[in-house]
PDB file of C-alpha atoms in Angstrom:
ATOM      1  CA  MET A   6      23.637 -26.284  34.592  1.00 46.00           C
ATOM      2  CA  PRO A   7      20.943 -24.597  32.335  1.00 45.00           C
ATOM      3  CA  VAL A   8      17.443 -24.320  33.795  1.00 44.00           C
ATOM      4  CA  GLN A   9      14.898 -26.602  32.180  1.00 47.00           C
ATOM      5  CA  GLY A  10      12.240 -24.676  30.313  1.00 48.00           C
ATOM      6  CA  PRO A  11       8.606 -25.712  30.320  1.00 49.00           C
ATOM      7  CA  THR A  12       7.325 -28.362  27.840  1.00 53.00           C
ATOM      8  CA  VAL A  13       5.717 -26.830  24.792  1.00 52.00           C
ATOM      9  CA  PRO A  14       2.343 -28.558  24.212  1.00 53.00           C
ATOM     10  CA  GLU A  15       2.339 -30.252  20.810  1.00 55.00           C
ATOM     11  CA  SER A  16      -0.774 -28.543  19.717  1.00 51.00           C
ATOM     12  CA  LEU A  17       1.013 -25.103  20.252  1.00 46.00           C
ATOM     13  CA  ARG A  18       4.213 -26.201  18.584  1.00 48.00           C
ATOM     14  CA  THR A  19       2.110 -26.266  15.283  1.00 44.00           C
ATOM     15  CA  GLU A  20       0.543 -22.874  15.927  1.00 45.00           C
ATOM     16  CA  LEU A  21       3.657 -20.881  17.029  1.00 43.00           C
ATOM     17  CA  THR A  22       5.418 -19.049  14.217  1.00 41.00           C
ATOM     18  CA  TRP A  23       8.986 -20.251  13.832  1.00 40.00           C
ATOM     19  CA  GLU A  24      10.020 -18.220  10.929  1.00 37.00           C
ATOM     20  CA  ARG A  25      12.935 -15.914  11.395  1.00 32.00           C
ATOM     21  CA  ALA A  26      10.738 -12.833  10.713  1.00 32.00           C
ATOM     22  CA  PHE A  27       7.479 -12.221  12.470  1.00 34.00           C
ATOM     23  CA  THR A  28       4.835 -10.020  10.847  1.00 32.00           C
ATOM     24  CA  GLN A  29       2.735  -9.552  13.918  1.00 37.00           C
ATOM     25  CA  VAL A  30       2.214 -10.283  17.529  1.00 40.00           C
ATOM     26  CA  ALA A  31       0.815 -13.749  18.277  1.00 43.00           C
ATOM     27  CA  LEU A  32      -0.358 -14.636  21.720  1.00 47.00           C
ATOM     28  CA  HIS A  33      -1.201 -18.069  22.935  1.00 48.00           C
ATOM     29  CA  VAL A  34      -2.283 -19.012  26.408  1.00 50.00           C
ATOM     30  CA  SER A  35      -2.105 -22.656  27.415  1.00 49.00           C
ATOM     31  CA  SER A  36      -2.360 -23.775  30.976  1.00 48.00           C
ATOM     32  CA  LYS A  37       0.222 -21.706  32.758  1.00 50.00           C
ATOM     33  CA  VAL A  38       2.449 -20.769  29.837  1.00 50.00           C
ATOM     34  CA  VAL A  39       1.915 -17.615  27.801  1.00 52.00           C
ATOM     35  CA  PHE A  40       3.522 -17.962  24.356  1.00 52.00           C
ATOM     36  CA  LEU A  41       4.349 -14.568  22.636  1.00 54.00           C
ATOM     37  CA  SER A  42       6.115 -14.276  19.290  1.00 48.00           C
ATOM     38  CA  ILE A  43       6.983 -10.857  18.141  1.00 46.00           C
ATOM     39  CA  CYS A  44       9.402  -8.935  16.106  1.00 42.00           C
ATOM     40  CA  THR A  45      11.507  -5.984  17.194  1.00 41.00           C
ATOM     41  CA  ALA A  46       9.633  -3.578  14.951  1.00 41.00           C
ATOM     42  CA  THR A  47       6.505  -3.998  17.202  1.00 43.00           C
ATOM     43  CA  GLU A  48       7.893  -3.652  20.598  1.00 45.00           C
ATOM     44  CA  VAL A  49       5.410  -0.989  21.644  1.00 45.00           C
ATOM     45  CA  ALA A  50       2.537  -3.257  20.536  1.00 49.00           C
ATOM     46  CA  ALA A  51       4.052  -6.063  22.545  1.00 49.00           C
ATOM     47  CA  GLU A  52       4.240  -3.940  25.672  1.00 50.00           C
ATOM     48  CA  ASP A  53       0.653  -2.928  25.260  1.00 51.00           C
ATOM     49  CA  LEU A  54      -0.392  -6.465  24.593  1.00 51.00           C
ATOM     50  CA  ILE A  55       1.350  -7.809  27.655  1.00 50.00           C
ATOM     51  CA  VAL A  56      -0.327  -5.108  29.810  1.00 48.00           C
ATOM     52  CA  SER A  57      -3.794  -5.600  28.373  1.00 48.00           C
ATOM     53  CA  VAL A  58      -3.662  -9.273  29.149  1.00 47.00           C
ATOM     54  CA  GLN A  59      -2.534  -8.723  32.593  1.00 44.00           C
ATOM     55  CA  ALA A  60      -5.295 -10.816  34.306  1.00 41.00           C
ATOM     56  CA  ALA A  61      -4.769 -13.690  31.886  1.00 44.00           C
ATOM     57  CA  VAL A  62      -1.098 -13.900  32.608  1.00 45.00           C
ATOM     58  CA  CYS A  63      -0.977 -13.874  36.368  1.00 45.00           C
ATOM     59  CA  HIS A  64       1.018 -16.627  37.762  1.00 44.00           C
ATOM     60  CA  GLN A  65       2.016 -17.817  34.321  1.00 47.00           C
ATOM     61  CA  MET A  66       5.284 -18.054  32.348  1.00 49.00           C
ATOM     62  CA  LEU A  67       6.094 -15.992  29.507  1.00 52.00           C
ATOM     63  CA  LEU A  68       7.807 -17.561  26.357  1.00 50.00           C
ATOM     64  CA  LEU A  69       9.179 -15.049  23.900  1.00 50.00           C
ATOM     65  CA  GLY A  70      10.339 -15.954  20.368  1.00 46.00           C
ATOM     66  CA  GLU A  71      13.924 -15.680  19.237  1.00 43.00           C
ATOM     67  CA  ALA A  72      13.017 -12.353  17.508  1.00 42.00           C
ATOM     68  CA  CYS A  73      12.102 -10.467  20.518  1.00 44.00           C
ATOM     69  CA  VAL A  74      11.427  -7.088  21.883  1.00 42.00           C
ATOM     70  CA  ALA A  75      14.127  -4.850  23.123  1.00 44.00           C
ATOM     71  CA  ASP A  76      15.169  -5.167  26.856  1.00 48.00           C
ATOM     72  CA  CYS A  77      13.816  -1.798  27.875  1.00 49.00           C
ATOM     73  CA  ALA A  78      10.354  -2.595  26.296  1.00 51.00           C
ATOM     74  CA  LEU A  79      10.465  -5.927  28.284  1.00 51.00           C
ATOM     75  CA  GLU A  80      11.413  -4.179  31.510  1.00 51.00           C
ATOM     76  CA  ARG A  81       8.532  -1.588  31.105  1.00 51.00           C
ATOM     77  CA  ALA A  82       6.183  -4.369  30.432  1.00 52.00           C
ATOM     78  CA  PHE A  83       7.202  -6.637  33.249  1.00 50.00           C
ATOM     79  CA  ALA A  84       7.126  -3.695  35.739  1.00 48.00           C
ATOM     80  CA  ARG A  85       3.513  -3.359  34.921  1.00 48.00           C
ATOM     81  CA  VAL A  86       2.442  -6.984  34.884  1.00 47.00           C
ATOM     82  CA  ASP A  87       2.176  -8.714  38.397  1.00 45.00           C
ATOM     83  CA  SER A  88       2.980 -12.358  39.179  1.00 43.00           C
ATOM     84  CA  LEU A  89       4.789 -13.385  36.001  1.00 46.00           C
ATOM     85  CA  VAL A  90       6.766 -16.317  37.332  1.00 47.00           C
ATOM     86  CA  GLY A  91       9.268 -17.159  34.529  1.00 51.00           C
ATOM     87  CA  PHE A  92      10.591 -16.035  31.276  1.00 53.00           C
ATOM     88  CA  TYR A  93      11.911 -18.415  28.689  1.00 55.00           C
ATOM     89  CA  ARG A  94      13.117 -17.917  25.053  1.00 56.00           C
ATOM     90  CA  VAL A  95      12.235 -20.153  22.155  1.00 54.00           C
ATOM     91  CA  GLY A  96      15.166 -20.676  19.770  1.00 56.00           C
ATOM     92  CA  LYS A  97      15.029 -21.007  16.027  1.00 56.00           C
ATOM     93  CA  ASP A  98      15.946 -24.565  16.579  1.00 60.00           C
ATOM     94  CA  ARG A  99      12.865 -24.858  18.921  1.00 55.00           C
ATOM     95  CA  SER A 100      14.857 -25.253  22.000  1.00 58.00           C
ATOM     96  CA  ILE A 101      13.507 -23.510  25.084  1.00 57.00           C
ATOM     97  CA  ARG A 102      15.972 -21.884  27.505  1.00 60.00           C
ATOM     98  CA  ALA A 103      15.641 -19.696  30.518  1.00 59.00           C
ATOM     99  CA  GLU A 104      16.709 -16.041  30.685  1.00 56.00           C
ATOM    100  CA  PRO A 105      18.262 -15.489  34.018  1.00 54.00           C
ATOM    101  CA  ALA A 106      18.918 -11.898  33.563  1.00 51.00           C
ATOM    102  CA  VAL A 107      15.255 -11.291  32.770  1.00 49.00           C
ATOM    103  CA  GLN A 108      14.210 -13.589  35.441  1.00 51.00           C
ATOM    104  CA  GLN A 109      15.842 -10.964  37.925  1.00 52.00           C
ATOM    105  CA  LEU A 110      13.549  -8.352  36.558  1.00 48.00           C
ATOM    106  CA  LEU A 111      10.616 -10.230  37.837  1.00 46.00           C
ATOM    107  CA  THR A 112      11.511 -10.002  41.516  1.00 49.00           C
ATOM    108  CA  THR A 113       8.918  -7.969  43.567  1.00 47.00           C
ATOM    109  CA  SER A 114      11.640  -5.440  44.871  1.00 47.00           C
ATOM    110  CA  TRP A 115      12.840  -4.686  41.480  1.00 45.00           C
ATOM    111  CA  LYS A 116       9.388  -4.243  40.098  1.00 48.00           C
ATOM    112  CA  ASN A 117       8.339  -1.990  43.012  1.00 50.00           C
ATOM    113  CA  SER A 118      11.560   0.309  42.616  1.00 50.00           C
ATOM    114  CA  TYR A 119      11.184   0.423  38.828  1.00 45.00           C
ATOM    115  CA  VAL A 120       7.482   1.371  39.033  1.00 46.00           C
ATOM    116  CA  ARG A 121       8.270   4.013  41.636  1.00 48.00           C
ATOM    117  CA  SER A 122      11.107   5.587  39.600  1.00 47.00           C
ATOM    118  CA  HIS A 123       9.885   5.215  36.109  1.00 44.00           C
ATOM    119  CA  LEU A 124       6.135   4.844  35.791  1.00 43.00           C
ATOM    120  CA  MET A 125       4.614   7.068  38.413  1.00 39.00           C
TER     121      MET A 125
END
């Protein structure tokens, strides 16, 4: 059974970029959900952005658009951001689904080992 994603506030539904191609990073913080829409061409910018808003995203969920950064960039970013509690993807049809494989990257033990081996 698929995991139910968070409800996207109607006000953010109109703000999010739903086109197939994104031209720049767009970050929206609402309650405990962080909405990040990004294209693959700007994955480094996305990583830097996620890290730069570390305080803002503590204990929040990250929602990434269908056109998303590469897994390696996500791993690096998540390893450097504490307390992200969920990762969901917004489909082109505006559906929201959980990403179990990426959820596993958010475990403390994984982050600690990744930081020690790759970022120190």
